[in-house]
Every structure is written in structure tokens, then in C-alpha cells.
Tab-separated table of C-alpha atoms and ligand atoms in Angstrom:
chain	number	residue	atom	x	y	z
A	285	MET	CA	-28.658	-14.270	29.308
A	286	THR	CA	-27.841	-10.906	30.885
A	287	GLU	CA	-26.868	-8.530	28.154
A	288	ARG	CA	-23.228	-7.428	27.859
A	289	LYS	CA	-22.515	-3.716	27.454
A	290	SER	CA	-20.313	-2.123	24.828
A	291	ILE	CA	-17.733	0.201	26.361
A	292	HIS	CA	-18.160	2.461	23.316
A	293	GLY	CA	-21.883	3.054	23.888
A	294	LEU	CA	-24.752	2.336	21.499
A	295	TRP	CA	-26.130	3.803	18.268
A	296	SER	CA	-28.982	6.181	18.942
A	297	GLY	CA	-31.330	3.716	17.297
A	298	ARG	CA	-32.273	1.617	14.324
A	299	LEU	CA	-31.806	4.328	11.728
A	300	ALA	CA	-28.378	5.336	13.018
A	301	PHE	CA	-27.139	1.780	12.711
A	302	ILE	CA	-28.627	1.346	9.256
A	303	LEU	CA	-26.997	4.563	8.087
A	304	ALA	CA	-23.605	3.721	9.545
A	305	ALA	CA	-23.644	0.209	8.149
A	306	THR	CA	-24.846	1.553	4.801
A	307	GLY	CA	-22.011	4.063	4.996
A	308	SER	CA	-19.631	1.157	5.395
A	309	ALA	CA	-21.244	-0.863	2.616
A	310	VAL	CA	-21.653	1.885	0.020
A	311	GLY	CA	-18.269	3.012	-1.183
A	312	LEU	CA	-15.730	2.580	-3.934
A	313	GLY	CA	-16.959	-0.994	-4.201
A	314	ASN	CA	-20.260	0.174	-5.656
A	315	ILE	CA	-19.188	3.050	-7.828
A	316	TRP	CA	-15.610	2.244	-8.839
A	317	LYS	CA	-15.245	-1.517	-8.554
A	318	PHE	CA	-18.654	-2.887	-9.527
A	319	PRO	CA	-18.694	-1.222	-12.971
A	320	TYR	CA	-15.130	-2.154	-13.849
A	321	ILE	CA	-15.328	-5.802	-12.802
A	322	THR	CA	-18.716	-6.077	-14.531
A	323	GLY	CA	-17.033	-4.711	-17.655
A	324	GLU	CA	-14.131	-7.142	-17.346
A	325	ASN	CA	-16.386	-10.130	-16.754
A	326	GLY	CA	-18.819	-9.739	-19.618
A	327	GLY	CA	-21.839	-8.001	-18.069
A	328	GLY	CA	-25.304	-9.550	-17.589
A	329	ALA	CA	-24.525	-13.067	-16.395
A	330	PHE	CA	-21.921	-11.736	-13.988
A	331	VAL	CA	-24.415	-9.197	-12.609
A	332	LEU	CA	-27.107	-11.829	-12.204
A	333	PHE	CA	-24.754	-14.170	-10.349
A	334	TYR	CA	-23.639	-11.281	-8.155
A	335	LEU	CA	-27.269	-10.457	-7.281
A	336	LEU	CA	-27.896	-14.106	-6.475
A	337	CYS	CA	-24.890	-14.113	-4.125
A	338	ILE	CA	-26.145	-10.953	-2.392
A	339	ALA	CA	-29.568	-12.505	-1.781
A	340	MET	CA	-28.652	-16.087	-0.895
A	341	ILE	CA	-25.258	-15.649	0.783
A	342	GLY	CA	-24.767	-11.961	1.573
A	343	ILE	CA	-27.985	-11.172	3.427
A	344	PRO	CA	-27.985	-14.276	5.681
A	345	ILE	CA	-24.292	-13.777	6.510
A	346	MET	CA	-24.883	-10.093	7.150
A	347	MET	CA	-27.540	-11.087	9.690
A	348	ALA	CA	-25.166	-13.601	11.240
A	349	GLU	CA	-22.389	-11.040	11.523
A	350	VAL	CA	-24.606	-8.381	13.113
A	351	MET	CA	-25.998	-11.002	15.472
A	352	LEU	CA	-22.546	-12.140	16.633
A	353	GLY	CA	-21.442	-8.539	17.070
A	354	ARG	CA	-24.450	-7.570	19.141
A	355	ARG	CA	-24.170	-10.628	21.325
A	356	GLY	CA	-20.454	-10.157	21.955
A	357	ARG	CA	-20.492	-6.355	22.224
A	358	GLN	CA	-16.700	-6.074	21.777
A	359	ASN	CA	-14.160	-5.887	18.958
A	360	PRO	CA	-14.434	-8.874	16.595
A	361	ILE	CA	-11.518	-10.794	18.120
A	362	ALA	CA	-12.790	-10.480	21.689
A	363	THR	CA	-16.347	-11.104	20.547
A	364	MET	CA	-15.367	-14.395	18.917
A	365	GLN	CA	-13.419	-15.360	22.028
A	366	THR	CA	-16.299	-14.608	24.377
A	367	LEU	CA	-18.930	-16.276	22.218
A	368	SER	CA	-16.888	-19.402	21.585
A	369	LEU	CA	-16.474	-19.830	25.326
A	370	GLU	CA	-20.153	-19.265	25.914
A	371	GLU	CA	-21.249	-21.675	23.182
A	372	GLY	CA	-18.745	-24.332	24.193
A	373	ALA	CA	-16.622	-24.015	21.025
A	374	SER	CA	-12.843	-23.817	20.699
A	375	SER	CA	-11.216	-20.530	21.671
A	376	ASN	CA	-9.336	-20.728	18.360
A	377	TRP	CA	-12.334	-18.940	16.859
A	378	LYS	CA	-10.603	-15.766	17.891
A	379	TRP	CA	-8.361	-16.302	14.853
A	380	LEU	CA	-11.356	-15.523	12.698
A	381	GLY	CA	-11.272	-12.065	14.267
A	382	VAL	CA	-7.527	-11.810	13.724
A	383	MET	CA	-7.884	-12.664	10.039
A	384	GLY	CA	-10.580	-9.975	9.781
A	385	VAL	CA	-8.331	-7.327	11.301
A	386	ILE	CA	-5.559	-8.171	8.835
A	387	THR	CA	-7.967	-8.302	5.884
A	388	GLY	CA	-9.363	-4.875	6.763
A	389	MET	CA	-5.907	-3.319	6.819
A	390	MET	CA	-4.931	-4.981	3.545
A	391	ILE	CA	-8.088	-3.708	1.832
A	392	LEU	CA	-7.680	-0.209	3.218
A	393	SER	CA	-4.084	-0.053	1.970
A	394	TYR	CA	-5.180	-0.036	-1.676
A	395	TYR	CA	-8.639	1.413	-1.079
A	396	SER	CA	-6.951	4.584	0.083
A	397	VAL	CA	-4.892	4.770	-3.102
A	398	ILE	CA	-8.044	4.652	-5.242
A	399	ALA	CA	-9.812	7.143	-2.983
A	400	GLY	CA	-6.750	9.307	-3.637
A	401	TRP	CA	-7.624	9.275	-7.352
A	402	ALA	CA	-11.064	10.610	-6.412
A	403	LEU	CA	-9.434	13.372	-4.339
A	404	SER	CA	-7.283	14.375	-7.252
A	405	TYR	CA	-10.277	14.369	-9.631
A	406	PHE	CA	-12.328	16.409	-7.200
A	407	PHE	CA	-9.782	19.208	-7.034
A	408	GLU	CA	-9.316	19.151	-10.784
A	409	ALA	CA	-13.054	19.213	-11.418
A	410	THR	CA	-13.393	22.420	-9.443
A	411	THR	CA	-10.943	24.090	-11.841
A	412	GLY	CA	-12.932	22.969	-14.869
A	413	VAL	CA	-10.283	20.784	-16.525
A	414	PHE	CA	-12.903	18.329	-17.770
A	415	ASN	CA	-14.800	20.901	-19.851
A	416	GLY	CA	-15.121	19.497	-23.354
A	417	ILE	CA	-12.594	16.721	-22.734
A	418	THR	CA	-12.389	14.013	-25.442
A	419	ALA	CA	-12.164	10.281	-24.804
A	420	LYS	CA	-8.505	10.270	-25.775
A	421	GLU	CA	-7.660	13.245	-23.577
A	422	SER	CA	-9.502	11.696	-20.673
A	423	ALA	CA	-7.548	8.455	-20.984
A	424	ASP	CA	-4.270	10.369	-21.206
A	425	HIS	CA	-5.241	12.438	-18.212
A	426	PHE	CA	-5.855	9.342	-16.109
A	427	GLY	CA	-2.668	7.755	-17.410
A	428	SER	CA	-0.591	10.698	-16.355
A	429	LEU	CA	-2.094	10.682	-12.857
A	430	VAL	CA	-1.425	7.019	-12.167
A	431	GLY	CA	1.921	7.219	-13.928
A	432	SER	CA	3.252	9.561	-11.287
A	433	TRP	CA	3.963	7.720	-8.067
A	434	ASP	CA	4.763	10.791	-6.014
A	435	THR	CA	1.438	12.429	-6.878
A	436	LEU	CA	-0.362	9.243	-5.896
A	437	LEU	CA	1.586	9.078	-2.670
A	438	GLY	CA	0.465	12.598	-1.798
A	439	TRP	CA	-3.228	11.802	-2.320
A	440	HIS	CA	-2.954	8.431	-0.564
A	441	THR	CA	-1.379	10.187	2.414
A	442	MET	CA	-4.130	12.787	2.442
A	443	PHE	CA	-6.903	10.200	2.350
A	444	MET	CA	-5.293	8.093	5.089
A	445	GLY	CA	-4.988	11.287	7.118
A	446	LEU	CA	-8.723	12.013	6.742
A	447	THR	CA	-9.626	8.462	7.703
A	448	LEU	CA	-7.312	8.265	10.686
A	449	TYR	CA	-8.453	11.642	11.928
A	450	VAL	CA	-12.043	10.427	12.274
A	451	VAL	CA	-11.045	7.062	13.663
A	452	SER	CA	-8.784	8.602	16.293
A	453	LYS	CA	-11.727	10.662	17.557
A	454	GLY	CA	-13.926	7.586	17.935
A	455	VAL	CA	-16.204	6.437	15.217
A	456	ARG	CA	-19.756	7.049	16.327
A	457	GLY	CA	-20.514	10.721	16.859
A	458	GLY	CA	-19.493	12.412	13.634
A	459	LEU	CA	-20.139	9.466	11.406
A	460	GLU	CA	-23.790	9.189	12.318
A	461	LYS	CA	-24.467	12.764	11.317
A	462	ALA	CA	-22.401	12.897	8.161
A	463	VAL	CA	-23.897	9.774	6.670
A	464	THR	CA	-27.484	10.974	7.189
A	465	VAL	CA	-27.000	13.725	4.629
A	466	LEU	CA	-24.402	12.274	2.315
A	467	MET	CA	-25.986	8.952	1.443
A	468	PRO	CA	-29.215	10.501	0.109
A	469	ALA	CA	-27.190	13.151	-1.741
A	470	LEU	CA	-25.059	10.515	-3.446
A	471	PHE	CA	-28.181	8.673	-4.446
A	472	ILE	CA	-29.718	11.765	-6.040
A	473	LEU	CA	-26.553	12.598	-7.933
A	474	LEU	CA	-26.397	9.096	-9.331
A	475	LEU	CA	-29.969	9.570	-10.543
A	476	VAL	CA	-28.850	12.738	-12.324
A	477	MET	CA	-26.043	10.766	-13.975
A	478	VAL	CA	-28.454	8.059	-15.069
A	479	GLY	CA	-30.660	10.839	-16.440
A	480	TYR	CA	-27.722	12.052	-18.507
A	481	ALA	CA	-26.970	8.514	-19.663
A	482	MET	CA	-30.572	8.165	-20.859
A	483	GLN	CA	-30.007	10.963	-23.317
A	484	THR	CA	-27.091	9.266	-25.009
A	485	ASP	CA	-27.985	7.021	-27.911
A	486	SER	CA	-26.451	4.070	-26.082
A	487	PHE	CA	-28.699	3.820	-23.037
A	488	GLN	CA	-30.365	0.661	-24.336
A	489	LYS	CA	-27.023	-0.863	-25.151
A	490	GLY	CA	-25.737	-0.085	-21.670
A	491	LEU	CA	-28.794	-1.614	-20.048
A	492	SER	CA	-28.659	-4.739	-22.116
A	493	PHE	CA	-24.946	-5.139	-21.350
A	494	LEU	CA	-25.822	-4.997	-17.637
A	495	PHE	CA	-29.010	-7.000	-17.592
A	496	THR	CA	-29.054	-9.455	-20.496
A	497	PRO	CA	-27.215	-12.524	-19.283
A	498	ASP	CA	-24.987	-14.498	-21.621
A	499	PHE	CA	-23.975	-17.454	-19.506
A	500	SER	CA	-21.174	-18.486	-21.824
A	501	LYS	CA	-19.318	-15.472	-20.407
A	502	LEU	CA	-19.611	-16.619	-16.796
A	503	THR	CA	-16.371	-18.499	-16.238
A	504	LYS	CA	-15.431	-20.119	-12.915
A	505	GLU	CA	-13.102	-17.224	-12.271
A	506	SER	CA	-15.874	-14.689	-12.993
A	507	ALA	CA	-18.179	-16.504	-10.588
A	508	LEU	CA	-15.529	-16.235	-7.861
A	509	ILE	CA	-15.088	-12.528	-8.554
A	510	ALA	CA	-18.871	-11.969	-8.416
A	511	MET	CA	-19.136	-13.848	-5.126
A	512	GLY	CA	-16.092	-12.112	-3.657
A	513	HIS	CA	-17.592	-8.799	-4.628
A	514	ALA	CA	-20.857	-9.638	-2.849
A	515	PHE	CA	-18.800	-9.878	0.364
A	516	PHE	CA	-16.722	-6.812	-0.454
A	517	THR	CA	-19.619	-4.552	-1.316
A	518	LEU	CA	-21.606	-5.508	1.804
A	519	SER	CA	-18.473	-5.166	3.994
A	520	LEU	CA	-18.840	-8.788	5.094
A	521	GLY	CA	-16.362	-11.384	6.233
A	522	MET	CA	-13.843	-9.194	8.065
A	523	GLY	CA	-15.638	-7.945	11.156
A	524	ALA	CA	-16.605	-4.407	10.103
A	525	ILE	CA	-20.294	-5.209	10.338
A	526	MET	CA	-19.637	-7.253	13.486
A	527	ALA	CA	-17.949	-4.235	15.063
A	528	TYR	CA	-20.902	-2.008	14.138
A	529	GLY	CA	-23.350	-4.665	15.351
A	530	ALA	CA	-21.682	-4.414	18.764
A	531	TYR	CA	-23.231	-0.961	19.169
A	532	LEU	CA	-26.729	-2.014	18.086
A	533	PRO	CA	-29.513	-1.596	20.651
A	534	LYS	CA	-31.218	-4.799	21.660
A	535	ASN	CA	-34.724	-4.025	20.410
A	536	VAL	CA	-33.773	-3.476	16.745
A	537	SER	CA	-34.684	-6.172	14.194
A	538	ILE	CA	-31.518	-7.578	12.658
A	539	ALA	CA	-33.322	-9.090	9.686
A	540	GLY	CA	-35.023	-5.826	8.749
A	541	ALA	CA	-31.811	-3.851	9.086
A	542	GLY	CA	-29.774	-6.384	7.086
A	543	ILE	CA	-32.241	-6.406	4.210
A	544	SER	CA	-32.454	-2.595	4.087
A	545	ILE	CA	-28.675	-2.255	3.979
A	546	ALA	CA	-28.323	-4.832	1.210
A	547	LEU	CA	-31.077	-3.205	-0.865
A	548	ALA	CA	-29.573	0.268	-0.561
A	549	ASP	CA	-26.119	-1.038	-1.440
A	550	THR	CA	-27.379	-2.945	-4.462
A	551	ALA	CA	-29.401	0.020	-5.700
A	552	VAL	CA	-26.319	2.247	-5.645
A	553	ALA	CA	-24.224	-0.280	-7.557
A	554	LEU	CA	-26.877	-0.827	-10.226
A	555	LEU	CA	-27.407	2.924	-10.651
A	556	ALA	CA	-23.667	3.395	-11.047
A	557	GLY	CA	-23.649	0.718	-13.738
A	558	MET	CA	-26.622	2.299	-15.494
A	559	ALA	CA	-24.867	5.645	-15.501
A	560	ILE	CA	-21.510	4.393	-16.702
A	561	PHE	CA	-22.081	1.787	-19.420
A	562	PRO	CA	-24.180	3.982	-21.720
A	563	ILE	CA	-21.376	6.574	-21.565
A	564	VAL	CA	-18.823	3.856	-22.276
A	565	PHE	CA	-20.683	2.690	-25.391
A	566	ALA	CA	-21.687	6.158	-26.564
A	567	ASN	CA	-18.005	7.096	-26.710
A	568	GLY	CA	-16.778	3.867	-28.220
A	569	LEU	CA	-14.805	2.946	-25.099
A	570	GLU	CA	-13.824	-0.491	-23.861
A	571	PRO	CA	-15.990	-1.824	-20.957
A	572	SER	CA	-13.113	-4.084	-19.932
A	573	SER	CA	-10.546	-1.341	-19.526
A	574	GLY	CA	-9.994	-2.069	-15.821
A	575	PRO	CA	-9.657	-0.026	-12.630
A	576	GLY	CA	-9.535	3.280	-14.502
A	577	LEU	CA	-13.008	2.787	-16.027
A	578	ILE	CA	-15.023	5.398	-14.136
A	579	PHE	CA	-12.110	7.825	-14.061
A	580	THR	CA	-11.780	7.779	-17.824
A	581	THR	CA	-15.481	7.684	-18.743
A	582	LEU	CA	-17.294	9.991	-16.320
A	583	PRO	CA	-15.193	13.086	-17.081
A	584	ILE	CA	-16.258	12.810	-20.741
A	585	ALA	CA	-19.895	12.978	-19.678
A	586	PHE	CA	-19.281	15.811	-17.230
A	587	GLY	CA	-17.313	17.632	-19.882
A	588	GLN	CA	-20.351	17.722	-22.171
A	589	MET	CA	-23.023	18.646	-19.597
A	590	PRO	CA	-24.065	22.179	-18.829
A	591	TYR	CA	-22.516	23.087	-15.460
A	592	GLY	CA	-20.454	19.929	-15.860
A	593	ASN	CA	-17.657	21.076	-13.613
A	594	ILE	CA	-20.116	21.677	-10.793
A	595	PHE	CA	-21.678	18.243	-11.216
A	596	ALA	CA	-18.233	16.676	-11.484
A	597	SER	CA	-17.051	18.385	-8.308
A	598	ILE	CA	-20.114	17.285	-6.382
A	599	PHE	CA	-19.855	13.761	-7.729
A	600	PHE	CA	-16.213	13.249	-6.778
A	601	LEU	CA	-16.796	14.901	-3.418
A	602	LEU	CA	-19.612	12.461	-2.661
A	603	LEU	CA	-17.471	9.586	-3.866
A	604	ILE	CA	-14.782	10.698	-1.421
A	605	PHE	CA	-17.300	10.761	1.411
A	606	ALA	CA	-18.643	7.340	0.464
A	607	ALA	CA	-15.083	5.997	0.448
A	608	TRP	CA	-14.323	7.750	3.714
A	609	SER	CA	-17.225	6.174	5.623
A	610	SER	CA	-16.156	2.766	4.302
A	611	ALA	CA	-12.477	3.310	5.071
A	612	ILE	CA	-13.267	4.086	8.687
A	613	SER	CA	-15.005	0.745	9.088
A	614	LEU	CA	-12.079	-1.068	7.455
A	615	ILE	CA	-9.649	-0.033	10.167
A	616	GLU	CA	-11.968	0.298	13.170
A	617	PRO	CA	-11.686	-3.400	14.151
A	618	ALA	CA	-7.878	-3.184	14.204
A	619	ILE	CA	-7.877	-0.088	16.370
A	620	ALA	CA	-10.637	-1.215	18.736
A	621	TRP	CA	-8.705	-4.433	19.232
A	622	LEU	CA	-5.355	-2.766	19.936
A	623	VAL	CA	-6.959	-0.363	22.413
A	624	GLU	CA	-8.871	-3.088	24.235
A	625	LYS	CA	-5.949	-5.498	24.213
A	626	THR	CA	-3.015	-3.313	25.231
A	627	GLY	CA	-4.672	-0.292	26.791
A	628	VAL	CA	-2.742	2.163	24.577
A	629	THR	CA	-4.558	5.400	23.802
A	630	ARG	CA	-6.829	5.490	20.796
A	631	LEU	CA	-4.508	8.001	19.188
A	632	ARG	CA	-1.478	5.728	19.506
A	633	ALA	CA	-3.366	2.724	18.252
A	634	THR	CA	-4.514	4.754	15.268
A	635	ALA	CA	-1.000	5.946	14.493
A	636	LEU	CA	0.392	2.431	14.660
A	637	MET	CA	-2.237	0.570	12.664
A	638	GLY	CA	-2.742	3.492	10.290
A	639	GLY	CA	0.985	3.846	9.718
A	640	ALA	CA	1.333	0.183	8.818
A	641	THR	CA	-1.620	0.409	6.427
A	642	TRP	CA	-0.241	3.554	4.796
A	643	LEU	CA	3.102	1.831	4.249
A	644	LEU	CA	1.487	-1.202	2.660
A	645	GLY	CA	-0.406	1.130	0.318
A	646	ILE	CA	2.866	2.199	-1.272
A	647	GLY	CA	3.068	-1.235	-2.894
A	648	SER	CA	-0.229	-0.558	-4.673
A	649	ILE	CA	0.879	2.913	-5.716
A	650	LEU	CA	3.976	1.492	-7.370
A	651	SER	CA	1.881	-1.183	-9.130
A	652	PHE	CA	0.505	1.520	-11.418
A	653	ASN	CA	3.883	2.873	-12.488
A	654	VAL	CA	7.361	1.813	-11.375
A	655	TRP	CA	6.330	-1.790	-10.655
A	656	SER	CA	3.687	-2.138	-13.358
A	657	ASP	CA	5.735	-4.847	-15.064
A	658	ALA	CA	6.663	-6.606	-11.840
A	659	THR	CA	3.942	-9.218	-11.960
A	660	PHE	CA	3.595	-12.579	-10.292
A	661	ILE	CA	1.297	-14.931	-12.247
A	662	ASP	CA	0.144	-11.960	-14.327
A	663	LYS	CA	-0.927	-9.903	-11.341
A	664	THR	CA	0.659	-6.777	-9.907
A	665	PHE	CA	0.994	-6.084	-6.197
A	666	PHE	CA	-2.293	-4.152	-6.285
A	667	ASP	CA	-4.000	-6.986	-8.172
A	668	TRP	CA	-2.799	-9.470	-5.567
A	669	MET	CA	-3.956	-7.360	-2.636
A	670	ASP	CA	-7.384	-7.103	-4.195
A	671	TYR	CA	-7.540	-10.740	-5.265
A	672	LEU	CA	-6.416	-12.188	-1.947
A	673	THR	CA	-8.727	-10.045	0.148
A	674	SER	CA	-11.893	-9.954	-2.004
A	675	ASN	CA	-11.808	-13.405	-3.488
A	676	ILE	CA	-10.203	-15.463	-0.740
A	677	MET	CA	-10.056	-13.838	2.691
A	678	LEU	CA	-13.546	-12.260	2.767
A	679	PRO	CA	-15.359	-15.379	1.468
A	680	LEU	CA	-13.351	-17.520	3.882
A	681	GLY	CA	-14.195	-15.184	6.755
A	682	GLY	CA	-17.853	-15.229	5.736
A	683	LEU	CA	-17.822	-19.005	5.483
A	684	LEU	CA	-16.425	-19.349	8.997
A	685	ILE	CA	-18.960	-16.854	10.335
A	686	ALA	CA	-21.705	-18.985	8.784
A	687	VAL	CA	-20.244	-22.151	10.315
A	688	PHE	CA	-20.070	-20.578	13.751
A	689	ALA	CA	-23.488	-18.914	13.644
A	690	GLY	CA	-25.254	-21.788	11.917
A	691	TRP	CA	-23.657	-24.874	13.406
A	692	LEU	CA	-21.823	-24.071	16.636
A	693	MET	CA	-24.015	-21.486	18.214
A	694	ARG	CA	-26.957	-22.994	20.056
A	695	LYS	CA	-30.326	-22.537	18.424
A	696	LYS	CA	-31.615	-20.922	21.568
A	697	SER	CA	-28.903	-18.246	21.433
A	698	SER	CA	-29.289	-17.358	17.757
A	699	GLN	CA	-33.057	-17.382	17.994
A	700	GLU	CA	-32.983	-15.096	20.988
A	701	GLU	CA	-30.475	-12.693	19.450
A	702	LEU	CA	-32.118	-12.476	16.026
A	703	GLY	CA	-35.557	-12.217	17.575
A	704	LEU	CA	-36.904	-14.528	14.900
A	705	SER	CA	-38.990	-17.636	15.314
A	706	GLY	CA	-40.965	-20.116	13.241
A	707	VAL	CA	-40.650	-19.999	9.469
A	708	LEU	CA	-38.501	-16.866	9.352
A	709	TYR	CA	-35.913	-18.348	11.667
A	710	GLY	CA	-36.092	-21.547	9.639
A	711	ILE	CA	-35.333	-19.719	6.398
A	712	TRP	CA	-32.356	-17.863	7.866
A	713	SER	CA	-31.030	-20.994	9.470
A	714	PHE	CA	-31.335	-22.992	6.240
A	715	LEU	CA	-29.604	-20.279	4.220
A	716	VAL	CA	-26.728	-19.955	6.688
A	717	LYS	CA	-26.246	-23.635	7.466
A	718	TYR	CA	-26.518	-24.961	3.933
A	719	VAL	CA	-26.922	-22.493	1.089
A	720	ALA	CA	-24.250	-19.985	2.111
A	721	ILE	CA	-21.702	-22.561	3.218
A	722	ILE	CA	-22.138	-24.892	0.272
A	723	GLY	CA	-22.341	-21.972	-2.145
A	724	VAL	CA	-19.042	-20.463	-1.012
A	725	LEU	CA	-17.365	-23.864	-0.944
A	726	ILE	CA	-18.470	-24.808	-4.443
A	727	VAL	CA	-17.321	-21.561	-5.994
A	728	MET	CA	-13.957	-21.633	-4.202
A	729	LEU	CA	-13.272	-25.305	-4.852
A	730	LYS	CA	-14.274	-25.022	-8.508
A	731	VAL	CA	-11.817	-22.241	-9.124
A	732	SER	CA	-8.993	-23.917	-7.274
A	733	GLY	CA	-9.554	-27.044	-9.377
A	734	ALA	CA	-9.967	-29.101	-6.195
A	735	MET	CA	-13.509	-29.960	-7.183
A	736	ASP	CA	-12.607	-31.499	-10.545
A	737	TRP	CA	-9.745	-33.311	-8.919
A	738	ALA	CA	-12.068	-34.838	-6.303
A	739	ILE	CA	-14.732	-35.742	-8.862
A	740	ASN	CA	-12.116	-37.425	-11.004
A	741	LEU	CA	-10.817	-39.311	-8.043
A	742	VAL	CA	-14.264	-40.606	-7.146
A	743	SER	CA	-15.345	-41.462	-10.697
A	744	ASN	CA	-12.071	-43.225	-11.531
A	745	GLY	CA	-12.444	-45.157	-8.298
B	818	LIG	N1	-18.090	-2.190	1.273
B	818	LIG	C1	-17.089	-1.227	0.955
B	818	LIG	C2	-17.279	-0.784	-0.486
B	818	LIG	O1	-18.072	-1.365	-1.203
B	818	LIG	C3	-15.693	-1.770	1.170
B	818	LIG	C4	-15.520	-2.482	2.480
B	818	LIG	C5	-15.186	-3.820	2.494
B	818	LIG	C6	-15.708	-1.813	3.688
B	818	LIG	C7	-15.038	-4.525	3.680
B	818	LIG	C8	-15.573	-2.495	4.898
B	818	LIG	C9	-15.234	-3.837	4.889
B	818	LIG	O2	-16.644	0.129	-0.937
């Protein structure tokens, strides 16, 4: 096959791609979401199941997504259209790209609200408000932030502004450079936090909460959340990684890159957990306290450290950058598509898609205050946005990617694009064609009850 060219150019090389994709993967998912859902779902068994999903489902699907992106070299919708034509599959596969674009905007709408919390905490940290803060004060502090919808709207608007600014300029240039410095810095700061956590008398307790599995706590629902989070944290199932794969030079090994990204992402999440849970237990806090977990616990630790306000400022600043590099990749597919499809300027496309996302975010803002009692089946608007995207749309997107890459794409094409042969290709192909697909299906069907219904039907004849 003669190679297609991306109109947006290519990454400067292997490392640039790995850093950008790691920038997309490492974000609020690792530092904000992983600890709080681990706390809500009982710890060890949940973590173990999550790690299993990363290894058996996440990595093979990551490779599939990068491979499709590099072969198509366009935005995810056009890539799916081109590849389906080439592989003799239905052109309806473009709808997979469309679902990804919508999913990305839905995620960004609430992601930006949470990143707004980090912005607020950053500015407060610089003024030293966390010095000597007690657990009760910290909880009240968080409560008063999320209780005020207009404050949240201000921060949400600021974060969307930052994101859209970069996206309107075109993603590659600045992103490559920023991520090179920020990712290692974030990593080091997390190590400092773990170092602090080691000095509390609850380090052991925190570790055993994270790593000692109690399988009676792994409900069907928890398993779905763990699997959904494996997609979320690796940025899979909505085309972000496909879009970045479109700029990947031909000679780079997709398997090597995919594994490196997954390892880095997992390391950050586990470090965040190791930093947070000891602090939670040392201060007698509730691991299952929900989305506010890191915002109520970390300030207590910072408040007790020497130079705590400096560490706190750096930490929240890095968290903002991690969220920023993820946010960009959440909306890039939507903008690339609108530009390629209608020929509007990048600036216009950004304003349109960004404006819609910003508006949708207001629903999540209100979920924490004015609409906090307006629930549908026990979930607020924010809860629904998160649940639908992480636990349904991303796994479904990932499943369809696996079906396309594993079953519809010719072996010759995938082998050529992955640059794998023999046993290695065999392992990838087995994981994508069977393990990933069946794994996602079982977890989703179990939760929906469809599985029990079908088993009953068969056994009752
Ligand atoms: N992976 C990002 C995080 O963990 C979130 C994300 C999801 C980014 C999907 C892009 C696509 O924070």
C-alpha cells in the first residue's frame, strides 16, 4: 500500500508521540478519579481487576487504535470511512468515529469543571490558605467551593479558554514541548507526596487498602467501573489515540509505544493512590467520600508539611497541566473533523465545538449545588455524564475498534501496519479478537442483567 499523508504533519519521532499520548492518558483520571473510585469500590480487588483490564484489554486496544489512526492518517471519522472502504467493510463504520467525537465532548464538559477545582486550589495554595488546615476545615472549604455555582462557572470558563486556546493554534507544536518537562515533574512530585505518606502512621494501612484484594467487595457494578476506567485512563475508545496515531511516523513500533504509555499511566495512578490513602486513614477520613476525595485530603497533608504552600502550588499547577494535555485530546477529534468536513477555519471550529462543550458543562456545575437533589435513578447530571461516557460509550467504542481491527481488517493489513509477525502478532491478534471483545461483553452484559436473563432462558429451556 502507498502510505497516506496526514495534512497536519507528523510527530518528530517516537518519543514525541509517546509523550503526547502519555499527556493525553495521564490526567485527572489518574490523580482525581482513580483514587476516589477505588475508595468507593472497596480497594484491592477493584485495583487488581482494573490492572487486569489495562493489561488484557487496554494495551491490545491501544495498539489497535494507534494502528487504525496511522493507517488512515485523518480524523477518526474519515479514518474509519477510508479504512472500511479499503478493507471491504460497511461505510457505516464512520459512526464509530461520530460516537467518539460526541463522547469526547461529553467527557470534556465535566472534565473542565473538575479541572476548574484544581485551578481554584492552585490560586488558593499560593496564598497559603492550607497552612495548618484541619480535616473539618478542609471539607468545609471544598464544600463552599462546589456550593457556589458562579465560582465554578468562572473556573470552568477559564479552563475551557486555556484548552481552546491551544487547540485553536493546532495541537502539535506547543504540546510536544510542554509535555516533555511536565510529565517528569509530575512524576517527581508524586514521589515526594508518597514520601510524605510514608511518614504517616497509616502508610501500611493505605497500601493494604490498595493492594490486598477482598473479592467479596468486587460487585458487578464495580467491575464495570474498573473496566470503564481502564478505557478512560488510557484515553481509549473515543478516537483521541487514533487522532494522535494519525501523526505517527511509519517506522515507530506501535507495540513498544503502547506498552510504554500504559506503564507510565498506571505508575502515575498507583503513585497517586499510595500518596492519598495513607493520608485518608491517618486523618480518619472516609475513602468512599466521592469526587472531592483528593481535594479534601491533600490540603491536610500540604498544610502540615514544611513549605507546604509551595508544594501545594506546584502540585495543583502540575495537575492543571496534566488535565490540560488530556483536555486538548478530548476535543481535537471534533475540531479536526469539523475543519476537514466543512472547511471552516480552525478558529471557528474551535469556537463552535468548544462553545457547545462549555454549555454542556454548566449541567455538571449545577449538579454540585442547585441541582444536587435533581437525580434520575440516584444519579445527578454530572454522575450521568460520567457514567454514560466512561462505563458505556468508551467500552462500546473500544469493543467496536477491536471488532474492526481484529475481525474485519485483513491480516495482511494489520500485520503490515503493526510491524509484528509470528508469535507477537499472534498474541495481539488473540487478545483483540477474543479476550478484549469477550471481556468487554461479559462485563457489560452482566451488569445490564442480560447475561442472567439469557442463562435462565437457556437453562429453563
Ligand atoms: N485519559 C484522560 C485521564 O485519565 C482522560 C481522557 C479520556 C482523555 C478519553 C482523552 C480521551 O485523565
